[in-house]
């Protein structure tokens, strides 16, 4: 399978994702950081705990100016004496994806998140952006058990504007069992 497609699938699976009904993945922390508060301001960036195995992600941010040119860089890290790069480091044009939506893997994951966020439209993005209480997850990819960190760096007009970083735990055993 195309590695880029896989990357994108994983990213979308993890990004907003990041709520989890399934026991094999659990978000453990979320951090949002604006590099340019005259463009992006975060009001809220937090996990809500439902049970020991289930959390949901809630983000509320304002884009003070319209963003027409958005790129997203995602980098997956796995914990082993600190977080080390693991498999994915990929950048793509988010506006183009929202326009075309012609990649099956991405579209499948997109279908999970479109109802819980305000990002269900094409560029430009301006004003309040939210991801509310996301906790549906159906597209895990095989990965070793462990603690992960997904770094999401968002660039407007070629300049880094903000990061949304999500920490999560993955349990391979449970994944295997639930699939067989
Ligand atoms: C910060 O945001 C403003 C828009 O509010 C923009 O004009 C400026 O270029 C941005 N600065 C950087 C370094 O991205
Ligand atoms: C987003 O956060 C702002 C500031 O805390 C708040 O006024 C607003 O009601 C929130 N909106 C949503 C949809 O959560
Ligand atoms: C939570 O996950 C653990 C480990 O995977 C499992 O043993 C336990 O049954 C789960 N609890 C619930 C309420 O799903
Ligand atoms: C937004 O989501 C709704 C419901 O899922 C869908 O019908 C609509 O086509 C979507 N809008 C865009 C611009 O993708
Ligand atoms: C994200 O952007 C910031 C600011 O440019 C940079 O310091 C950081 O290294 C970037 N992280 C990744 C994973 O690209």
PDB file of C-alpha atoms and ligand atoms in Angstrom:
ATOM      1  CA  UNK A   1       0.000   0.000   0.000  1.00  0.00           C
ATOM      2  CA  UNK A   2       1.087   3.517  -0.722  1.00  0.00           C
ATOM      3  CA  UNK A   3       3.024   4.761   2.295  1.00  0.00           C
ATOM      4  CA  UNK A   4       1.774   8.299   1.926  1.00  0.00           C
ATOM      5  CA  UNK A   5      -1.778   7.141   1.902  1.00  0.00           C
ATOM      6  CA  UNK A   6      -1.071   5.086   4.965  1.00  0.00           C
ATOM      7  CA  UNK A   7       0.487   8.086   6.656  1.00  0.00           C
ATOM      8  CA  UNK A   8      -2.444  10.244   5.912  1.00  0.00           C
ATOM      9  CA  UNK A   9      -4.818   7.588   7.165  1.00  0.00           C
ATOM     10  CA  UNK A  10      -2.906   7.266  10.371  1.00  0.00           C
ATOM     11  CA  UNK A  11      -2.728  10.967  10.846  1.00  0.00           C
ATOM     12  CA  UNK A  12      -6.432  11.479  10.438  1.00  0.00           C
ATOM     13  CA  UNK A  13      -7.069   8.473  12.608  1.00  0.00           C
ATOM     14  CA  UNK A  14      -4.972  10.032  15.299  1.00  0.00           C
ATOM     15  CA  UNK A  15      -5.489  13.710  14.887  1.00  0.00           C
ATOM     16  CA  UNK A  16      -8.960  14.532  15.813  1.00  0.00           C
ATOM     17  CA  UNK A  17      -9.136  11.220  16.742  1.00  0.00           C
ATOM     18  CA  UNK A  18      -8.507  10.808  19.090  1.00  0.00           C
ATOM     19  CA  UNK A  19     -11.151   9.835  21.175  1.00  0.00           C
ATOM     20  CA  UNK A  20     -11.416   6.293  21.599  1.00  0.00           C
ATOM     21  CA  UNK A  21     -14.197   3.894  22.191  1.00  0.00           C
ATOM     22  CA  UNK A  22     -11.997   0.935  21.374  1.00  0.00           C
ATOM     23  CA  UNK A  23      -9.779  -0.379  24.157  1.00  0.00           C
ATOM     24  CA  UNK A  24      -6.618  -0.635  22.099  1.00  0.00           C
ATOM     25  CA  UNK A  25      -5.916   3.065  21.755  1.00  0.00           C
ATOM     26  CA  UNK A  26      -6.265   5.689  24.419  1.00  0.00           C
ATOM     27  CA  UNK A  27      -5.302   9.314  24.223  1.00  0.00           C
ATOM     28  CA  UNK A  28      -3.409  10.303  27.325  1.00  0.00           C
ATOM     29  CA  UNK A  29      -2.637  13.966  26.737  1.00  0.00           C
ATOM     30  CA  UNK A  30      -3.199  16.782  24.244  1.00  0.00           C
ATOM     31  CA  UNK A  31      -1.200  19.962  23.840  1.00  0.00           C
ATOM     32  CA  UNK A  32      -2.028  22.888  21.608  1.00  0.00           C
ATOM     33  CA  UNK A  33       0.491  25.638  21.014  1.00  0.00           C
ATOM     34  CA  UNK A  34       0.129  28.789  18.948  1.00  0.00           C
ATOM     35  CA  UNK A  35       3.293  30.225  17.417  1.00  0.00           C
ATOM     36  CA  UNK A  36       1.456  33.336  16.240  1.00  0.00           C
ATOM     37  CA  UNK A  37      -1.289  34.556  18.553  1.00  0.00           C
ATOM     38  CA  UNK A  38      -2.303  37.293  16.167  1.00  0.00           C
ATOM     39  CA  UNK A  39      -3.540  34.548  13.839  1.00  0.00           C
ATOM     40  CA  UNK A  40      -4.414  31.535  15.999  1.00  0.00           C
ATOM     41  CA  UNK A  41      -5.686  31.561  19.591  1.00  0.00           C
ATOM     42  CA  UNK A  42      -6.555  28.436  21.554  1.00  0.00           C
ATOM     43  CA  UNK A  43      -9.326  28.738  24.121  1.00  0.00           C
ATOM     44  CA  UNK A  44      -9.558  25.093  24.989  1.00  0.00           C
ATOM     45  CA  UNK A  45      -7.494  21.993  24.288  1.00  0.00           C
ATOM     46  CA  UNK A  46      -8.278  19.079  26.533  1.00  0.00           C
ATOM     47  CA  UNK A  47      -9.101  15.428  26.882  1.00  0.00           C
ATOM     48  CA  UNK A  48     -12.246  14.368  28.637  1.00  0.00           C
ATOM     49  CA  UNK A  49     -12.110  11.065  30.489  1.00  0.00           C
ATOM     50  CA  UNK A  50     -15.048   8.696  30.259  1.00  0.00           C
ATOM     51  CA  UNK A  51     -13.450   5.666  31.846  1.00  0.00           C
ATOM     52  CA  UNK A  52     -10.033   4.126  32.346  1.00  0.00           C
ATOM     53  CA  UNK A  53      -9.919   3.199  28.668  1.00  0.00           C
ATOM     54  CA  UNK A  54     -11.773   5.964  26.998  1.00  0.00           C
ATOM     55  CA  UNK A  55     -11.111   9.628  26.416  1.00  0.00           C
ATOM     56  CA  UNK A  56     -12.252  12.204  23.902  1.00  0.00           C
ATOM     57  CA  UNK A  57     -10.534  15.225  22.456  1.00  0.00           C
ATOM     58  CA  UNK A  58     -11.975  18.705  22.664  1.00  0.00           C
ATOM     59  CA  UNK A  59     -10.378  21.666  20.951  1.00  0.00           C
ATOM     60  CA  UNK A  60     -11.671  25.189  20.556  1.00  0.00           C
ATOM     61  CA  UNK A  61      -9.595  27.765  18.716  1.00  0.00           C
ATOM     62  CA  UNK A  62     -10.087  30.991  16.810  1.00  0.00           C
ATOM     63  CA  UNK A  63      -8.399  31.908  13.536  1.00  0.00           C
ATOM     64  CA  UNK A  64      -8.345  35.699  13.585  1.00  0.00           C
ATOM     65  CA  UNK A  65      -7.591  35.974   9.868  1.00  0.00           C
ATOM     66  CA  UNK A  66      -8.719  33.724   7.001  1.00  0.00           C
ATOM     67  CA  UNK A  67      -6.332  30.855   6.254  1.00  0.00           C
ATOM     68  CA  UNK A  68      -6.218  30.008   2.567  1.00  0.00           C
ATOM     69  CA  UNK A  69      -2.991  28.126   2.287  1.00  0.00           C
ATOM     70  CA  UNK A  70      -2.647  25.392   4.896  1.00  0.00           C
ATOM     71  CA  UNK A  71      -0.076  22.658   5.085  1.00  0.00           C
ATOM     72  CA  UNK A  72       0.088  20.022   7.740  1.00  0.00           C
ATOM     73  CA  UNK A  73       3.196  18.197   8.810  1.00  0.00           C
ATOM     74  CA  UNK A  74       2.711  15.121  10.893  1.00  0.00           C
ATOM     75  CA  UNK A  75       5.359  13.256  12.690  1.00  0.00           C
ATOM     76  CA  UNK A  76       4.837  10.158  14.741  1.00  0.00           C
ATOM     77  CA  UNK A  77       7.073   9.549  17.734  1.00  0.00           C
ATOM     78  CA  UNK A  78       7.352   6.442  19.874  1.00  0.00           C
ATOM     79  CA  UNK A  79       8.575   6.488  23.432  1.00  0.00           C
ATOM     80  CA  UNK A  80      11.858   4.720  24.160  1.00  0.00           C
ATOM     81  CA  UNK A  81      14.193   6.729  26.391  1.00  0.00           C
ATOM     82  CA  UNK A  82      12.371   9.854  25.328  1.00  0.00           C
ATOM     83  CA  UNK A  83      10.276  10.163  22.173  1.00  0.00           C
ATOM     84  CA  UNK A  84      11.992   9.048  18.967  1.00  0.00           C
ATOM     85  CA  UNK A  85      10.749   9.436  15.371  1.00  0.00           C
ATOM     86  CA  UNK A  86       8.771   6.387  14.335  1.00  0.00           C
ATOM     87  CA  UNK A  87       7.727   5.539  10.776  1.00  0.00           C
ATOM     88  CA  UNK A  88       5.825   8.636   9.726  1.00  0.00           C
ATOM     89  CA  UNK A  89       7.038  12.096   8.931  1.00  0.00           C
ATOM     90  CA  UNK A  90       4.868  13.523   6.231  1.00  0.00           C
ATOM     91  CA  UNK A  91       3.634  16.871   4.965  1.00  0.00           C
ATOM     92  CA  UNK A  92       0.658  17.571   2.742  1.00  0.00           C
ATOM     93  CA  UNK A  93      -1.623  20.313   1.448  1.00  0.00           C
ATOM     94  CA  UNK A  94      -4.699  20.343   3.688  1.00  0.00           C
ATOM     95  CA  UNK A  95      -6.698  22.668   1.431  1.00  0.00           C
ATOM     96  CA  UNK A  96      -6.208  20.362  -1.512  1.00  0.00           C
ATOM     97  CA  UNK A  97      -7.353  17.383   0.506  1.00  0.00           C
ATOM     98  CA  UNK A  98     -10.513  19.190   1.597  1.00  0.00           C
ATOM     99  CA  UNK A  99     -11.241  20.099  -2.023  1.00  0.00           C
ATOM    100  CA  UNK A 100     -10.663  16.728  -3.600  1.00  0.00           C
ATOM    101  CA  UNK A 101     -11.255  14.065  -0.973  1.00  0.00           C
ATOM    102  CA  UNK A 102     -10.433  11.492  -3.583  1.00  0.00           C
ATOM    103  CA  UNK A 103      -8.281   9.160  -1.492  1.00  0.00           C
ATOM    104  CA  UNK A 104     -10.261   6.203  -0.197  1.00  0.00           C
ATOM    105  CA  UNK A 105      -8.318   5.632   3.025  1.00  0.00           C
ATOM    106  CA  UNK A 106      -8.437   9.253   4.013  1.00  0.00           C
ATOM    107  CA  UNK A 107     -12.068   9.536   3.105  1.00  0.00           C
ATOM    108  CA  UNK A 108     -12.937   6.589   5.283  1.00  0.00           C
ATOM    109  CA  UNK A 109     -11.300   8.218   8.279  1.00  0.00           C
ATOM    110  CA  UNK A 110     -12.697  11.587   7.353  1.00  0.00           C
ATOM    111  CA  UNK A 111     -16.155  10.096   7.633  1.00  0.00           C
ATOM    112  CA  UNK A 112     -15.483   9.383  11.288  1.00  0.00           C
ATOM    113  CA  UNK A 113     -14.554  12.922  12.189  1.00  0.00           C
ATOM    114  CA  UNK A 114     -16.621  15.148   9.956  1.00  0.00           C
ATOM    115  CA  UNK A 115     -19.616  15.153  12.275  1.00  0.00           C
ATOM    116  CA  UNK A 116     -17.735  16.217  15.390  1.00  0.00           C
ATOM    117  CA  UNK A 117     -15.803  19.149  14.031  1.00  0.00           C
ATOM    118  CA  UNK A 118     -16.352  22.455  12.288  1.00  0.00           C
ATOM    119  CA  UNK A 119     -13.693  21.707   9.698  1.00  0.00           C
ATOM    120  CA  UNK A 120     -16.217  20.142   7.342  1.00  0.00           C
ATOM    121  CA  UNK A 121     -15.694  22.591   4.492  1.00  0.00           C
ATOM    122  CA  UNK A 122     -13.045  23.765   2.094  1.00  0.00           C
ATOM    123  CA  UNK A 123     -10.513  26.562   2.636  1.00  0.00           C
ATOM    124  CA  UNK A 124     -10.498  29.337   3.740  1.00  0.00           C
ATOM    125  CA  UNK A 125     -10.854  28.754   7.470  1.00  0.00           C
ATOM    126  CA  UNK A 126     -11.596  31.711   9.707  1.00  0.00           C
ATOM    127  CA  UNK A 127     -13.175  32.227  13.121  1.00  0.00           C
ATOM    128  CA  UNK A 128     -14.047  29.559  15.637  1.00  0.00           C
ATOM    129  CA  UNK A 129     -12.725  26.075  14.910  1.00  0.00           C
ATOM    130  CA  UNK A 130     -13.763  23.176  17.114  1.00  0.00           C
ATOM    131  CA  UNK A 131     -13.398  19.471  17.576  1.00  0.00           C
ATOM    132  CA  UNK A 132     -15.967  18.344  20.099  1.00  0.00           C
ATOM    133  CA  UNK A 133     -15.952  15.171  22.070  1.00  0.00           C
ATOM    134  CA  UNK A 134     -14.572  12.896  19.405  1.00  0.00           C
ATOM    135  CA  UNK A 135     -14.762   9.265  20.462  1.00  0.00           C
ATOM    136  CA  UNK A 136     -15.362   7.059  17.456  1.00  0.00           C
ATOM    137  CA  UNK A 137     -12.446   5.146  16.138  1.00  0.00           C
ATOM    138  CA  UNK A 138     -12.480   2.340  13.629  1.00  0.00           C
ATOM    139  CA  UNK A 139      -9.307   2.403  11.589  1.00  0.00           C
ATOM    140  CA  UNK A 140      -6.360   1.227  13.607  1.00  0.00           C
ATOM    141  CA  UNK A 141      -3.243   0.234  11.751  1.00  0.00           C
ATOM    142  CA  UNK A 142      -0.905  -2.459  12.978  1.00  0.00           C
ATOM    143  CA  UNK A 143       1.745  -0.937  15.221  1.00  0.00           C
ATOM    144  CA  UNK A 144       3.734  -2.283  18.169  1.00  0.00           C
ATOM    145  CA  UNK A 145       2.318  -1.632  21.631  1.00  0.00           C
ATOM    146  CA  UNK A 146       3.667   1.434  23.307  1.00  0.00           C
ATOM    147  CA  UNK A 147       3.371   5.091  24.120  1.00  0.00           C
ATOM    148  CA  UNK A 148       3.151   7.388  21.126  1.00  0.00           C
ATOM    149  CA  UNK A 149       3.156  11.075  20.402  1.00  0.00           C
ATOM    150  CA  UNK A 150       1.680  12.474  17.206  1.00  0.00           C
ATOM    151  CA  UNK A 151       3.101  15.898  16.386  1.00  0.00           C
ATOM    152  CA  UNK A 152       0.937  18.016  14.099  1.00  0.00           C
ATOM    153  CA  UNK A 153       2.507  21.201  12.831  1.00  0.00           C
ATOM    154  CA  UNK A 154       0.222  23.537  10.940  1.00  0.00           C
ATOM    155  CA  UNK A 155       1.624  26.018   8.451  1.00  0.00           C
ATOM    156  CA  UNK A 156      -0.208  28.986   6.899  1.00  0.00           C
ATOM    157  CA  UNK A 157       1.400  30.688   3.894  1.00  0.00           C
ATOM    158  CA  UNK A 158       4.573  28.709   4.449  1.00  0.00           C
ATOM    159  CA  UNK A 159       5.017  29.811   8.068  1.00  0.00           C
ATOM    160  CA  UNK A 160       4.437  27.639  11.161  1.00  0.00           C
ATOM    161  CA  UNK A 161       1.348  28.901  13.028  1.00  0.00           C
ATOM    162  CA  UNK A 162       0.421  26.276  15.570  1.00  0.00           C
ATOM    163  CA  UNK A 163       0.886  22.728  16.754  1.00  0.00           C
ATOM    164  CA  UNK A 164      -1.600  20.210  18.080  1.00  0.00           C
ATOM    165  CA  UNK A 165       0.188  17.319  19.709  1.00  0.00           C
ATOM    166  CA  UNK A 166      -1.547  14.215  20.911  1.00  0.00           C
ATOM    167  CA  UNK A 167      -0.136  11.521  23.178  1.00  0.00           C
ATOM    168  CA  UNK A 168      -1.676   8.092  23.054  1.00  0.00           C
ATOM    169  CA  UNK A 169      -1.135   4.516  24.164  1.00  0.00           C
ATOM    170  CA  UNK A 170      -1.559   1.620  21.808  1.00  0.00           C
ATOM    171  CA  UNK A 171      -2.074  -2.012  22.793  1.00  0.00           C
ATOM    172  CA  UNK A 172      -1.247  -4.453  20.058  1.00  0.00           C
ATOM    173  CA  UNK A 173      -2.593  -7.554  21.807  1.00  0.00           C
ATOM    174  CA  UNK A 174      -6.027  -6.116  22.091  1.00  0.00           C
ATOM    175  CA  UNK A 175      -5.923  -4.997  18.491  1.00  0.00           C
ATOM    176  CA  UNK A 176      -4.991  -8.471  17.297  1.00  0.00           C
ATOM    177  CA  UNK A 177      -7.665 -10.108  19.417  1.00  0.00           C
ATOM    178  CA  UNK A 178     -10.346  -7.748  18.298  1.00  0.00           C
ATOM    179  CA  UNK A 179      -9.528  -8.478  14.685  1.00  0.00           C
ATOM    180  CA  UNK A 180      -9.400 -12.254  14.763  1.00  0.00           C
TER     181      UNK A 180
HETATM  182  C1  LIG B   1       1.146  36.137  12.100  1.00  0.00           C
HETATM  183  O1  LIG B   1      -0.217  36.359  11.760  1.00  0.00           O
HETATM  184  C2  LIG B   1      -0.459  37.517  10.993  1.00  0.00           C
HETATM  185  C3  LIG B   1      -1.952  37.577  10.733  1.00  0.00           C
HETATM  186  O2  LIG B   1      -2.668  37.851  11.894  1.00  0.00           O
HETATM  187  C4  LIG B   1       0.285  37.470   9.689  1.00  0.00           C
HETATM  188  O3  LIG B   1       0.058  38.674   8.983  1.00  0.00           O
HETATM  189  C5  LIG B   1       1.764  37.279   9.949  1.00  0.00           C
HETATM  190  O4  LIG B   1       2.428  37.091   8.720  1.00  0.00           O
HETATM  191  C6  LIG B   1       1.982  36.069  10.816  1.00  0.00           C
HETATM  192  N1  LIG B   1       3.373  35.938  11.156  1.00  0.00           N
HETATM  193  C7  LIG B   1       4.059  34.843  10.929  1.00  0.00           C
HETATM  194  C8  LIG B   1       5.499  34.853  11.327  1.00  0.00           C
HETATM  195  O5  LIG B   1       3.552  33.850  10.438  1.00  0.00           O
HETATM  196  C1  LIG B   2     -14.849  28.394  22.675  1.00  0.00           C
HETATM  197  O1  LIG B   2     -14.136  29.042  23.706  1.00  0.00           O
HETATM  198  C2  LIG B   2     -14.567  30.385  23.934  1.00  0.00           C
HETATM  199  C3  LIG B   2     -13.658  31.010  24.953  1.00  0.00           C
HETATM  200  O2  LIG B   2     -13.555  30.190  26.085  1.00  0.00           O
HETATM  201  C4  LIG B   2     -16.009  30.366  24.396  1.00  0.00           C
HETATM  202  O3  LIG B   2     -16.454  31.685  24.569  1.00  0.00           O
HETATM  203  C5  LIG B   2     -16.851  29.678  23.355  1.00  0.00           C
HETATM  204  O4  LIG B   2     -18.173  29.562  23.838  1.00  0.00           O
HETATM  205  C6  LIG B   2     -16.311  28.310  23.020  1.00  0.00           C
HETATM  206  N1  LIG B   2     -17.088  27.813  21.921  1.00  0.00           N
HETATM  207  C7  LIG B   2     -17.369  26.529  21.781  1.00  0.00           C
HETATM  208  C8  LIG B   2     -18.187  26.141  20.598  1.00  0.00           C
HETATM  209  O5  LIG B   2     -16.981  25.692  22.582  1.00  0.00           O
HETATM  210  C1  LIG B   3      -9.545  -1.497  29.860  1.00  0.00           C
HETATM  211  O1  LIG B   3      -8.387  -2.009  29.229  1.00  0.00           O
HETATM  212  C2  LIG B   3      -7.805  -3.094  29.957  1.00  0.00           C
HETATM  213  C3  LIG B   3      -6.507  -3.449  29.280  1.00  0.00           C
HETATM  214  O2  LIG B   3      -6.664  -3.510  27.900  1.00  0.00           O
HETATM  215  C4  LIG B   3      -8.798  -4.256  29.983  1.00  0.00           C
HETATM  216  O3  LIG B   3      -8.236  -5.345  30.694  1.00  0.00           O
HETATM  217  C5  LIG B   3     -10.069  -3.790  30.668  1.00  0.00           C
HETATM  218  O4  LIG B   3     -11.046  -4.815  30.595  1.00  0.00           O
HETATM  219  C6  LIG B   3     -10.621  -2.538  29.991  1.00  0.00           C
HETATM  220  N1  LIG B   3     -11.738  -2.012  30.764  1.00  0.00           N
HETATM  221  C7  LIG B   3     -12.866  -1.623  30.190  1.00  0.00           C
HETATM  222  C8  LIG B   3     -13.896  -1.058  31.103  1.00  0.00           C
HETATM  223  O5  LIG B   3     -13.047  -1.711  28.981  1.00  0.00           O
HETATM  224  C1  LIG B   4     -20.485  18.224   5.845  1.00  0.00           C
HETATM  225  O1  LIG B   4     -21.059  17.096   6.472  1.00  0.00           O
HETATM  226  C2  LIG B   4     -22.369  16.816   6.044  1.00  0.00           C
HETATM  227  C3  LIG B   4     -22.922  15.703   6.894  1.00  0.00           C
HETATM  228  O2  LIG B   4     -22.003  14.692   7.104  1.00  0.00           O
HETATM  229  C4  LIG B   4     -22.326  16.450   4.559  1.00  0.00           C
HETATM  230  O3  LIG B   4     -23.611  16.115   4.106  1.00  0.00           O
HETATM  231  C5  LIG B   4     -21.805  17.650   3.813  1.00  0.00           C
HETATM  232  O4  LIG B   4     -21.683  17.328   2.448  1.00  0.00           O
HETATM  233  C6  LIG B   4     -20.465  18.078   4.340  1.00  0.00           C
HETATM  234  N1  LIG B   4     -20.098  19.343   3.758  1.00  0.00           N
HETATM  235  C7  LIG B   4     -18.971  19.491   3.099  1.00  0.00           C
HETATM  236  C8  LIG B   4     -18.706  20.837   2.535  1.00  0.00           C
HETATM  237  O5  LIG B   4     -18.171  18.561   2.977  1.00  0.00           O
HETATM  238  C1  LIG B   5       6.940  22.497  14.474  1.00  0.00           C
HETATM  239  O1  LIG B   5       7.192  23.870  14.266  1.00  0.00           O
HETATM  240  C2  LIG B   5       7.993  24.471  15.258  1.00  0.00           C
HETATM  241  C3  LIG B   5       8.121  25.948  14.957  1.00  0.00           C
HETATM  242  O2  LIG B   5       8.630  26.150  13.681  1.00  0.00           O
HETATM  243  C4  LIG B   5       9.360  23.781  15.308  1.00  0.00           C
HETATM  244  O3  LIG B   5      10.123  24.316  16.356  1.00  0.00           O
HETATM  245  C5  LIG B   5       9.162  22.283  15.533  1.00  0.00           C
HETATM  246  O4  LIG B   5      10.395  21.629  15.462  1.00  0.00           O
HETATM  247  C6  LIG B   5       8.233  21.707  14.496  1.00  0.00           C
HETATM  248  N1  LIG B   5       7.993  20.314  14.782  1.00  0.00           N
HETATM  249  C7  LIG B   5       7.888  19.397  13.831  1.00  0.00           C
HETATM  250  C8  LIG B   5       7.643  18.018  14.276  1.00  0.00           C
HETATM  251  O5  LIG B   5       7.949  19.682  12.640  1.00  0.00           O
END
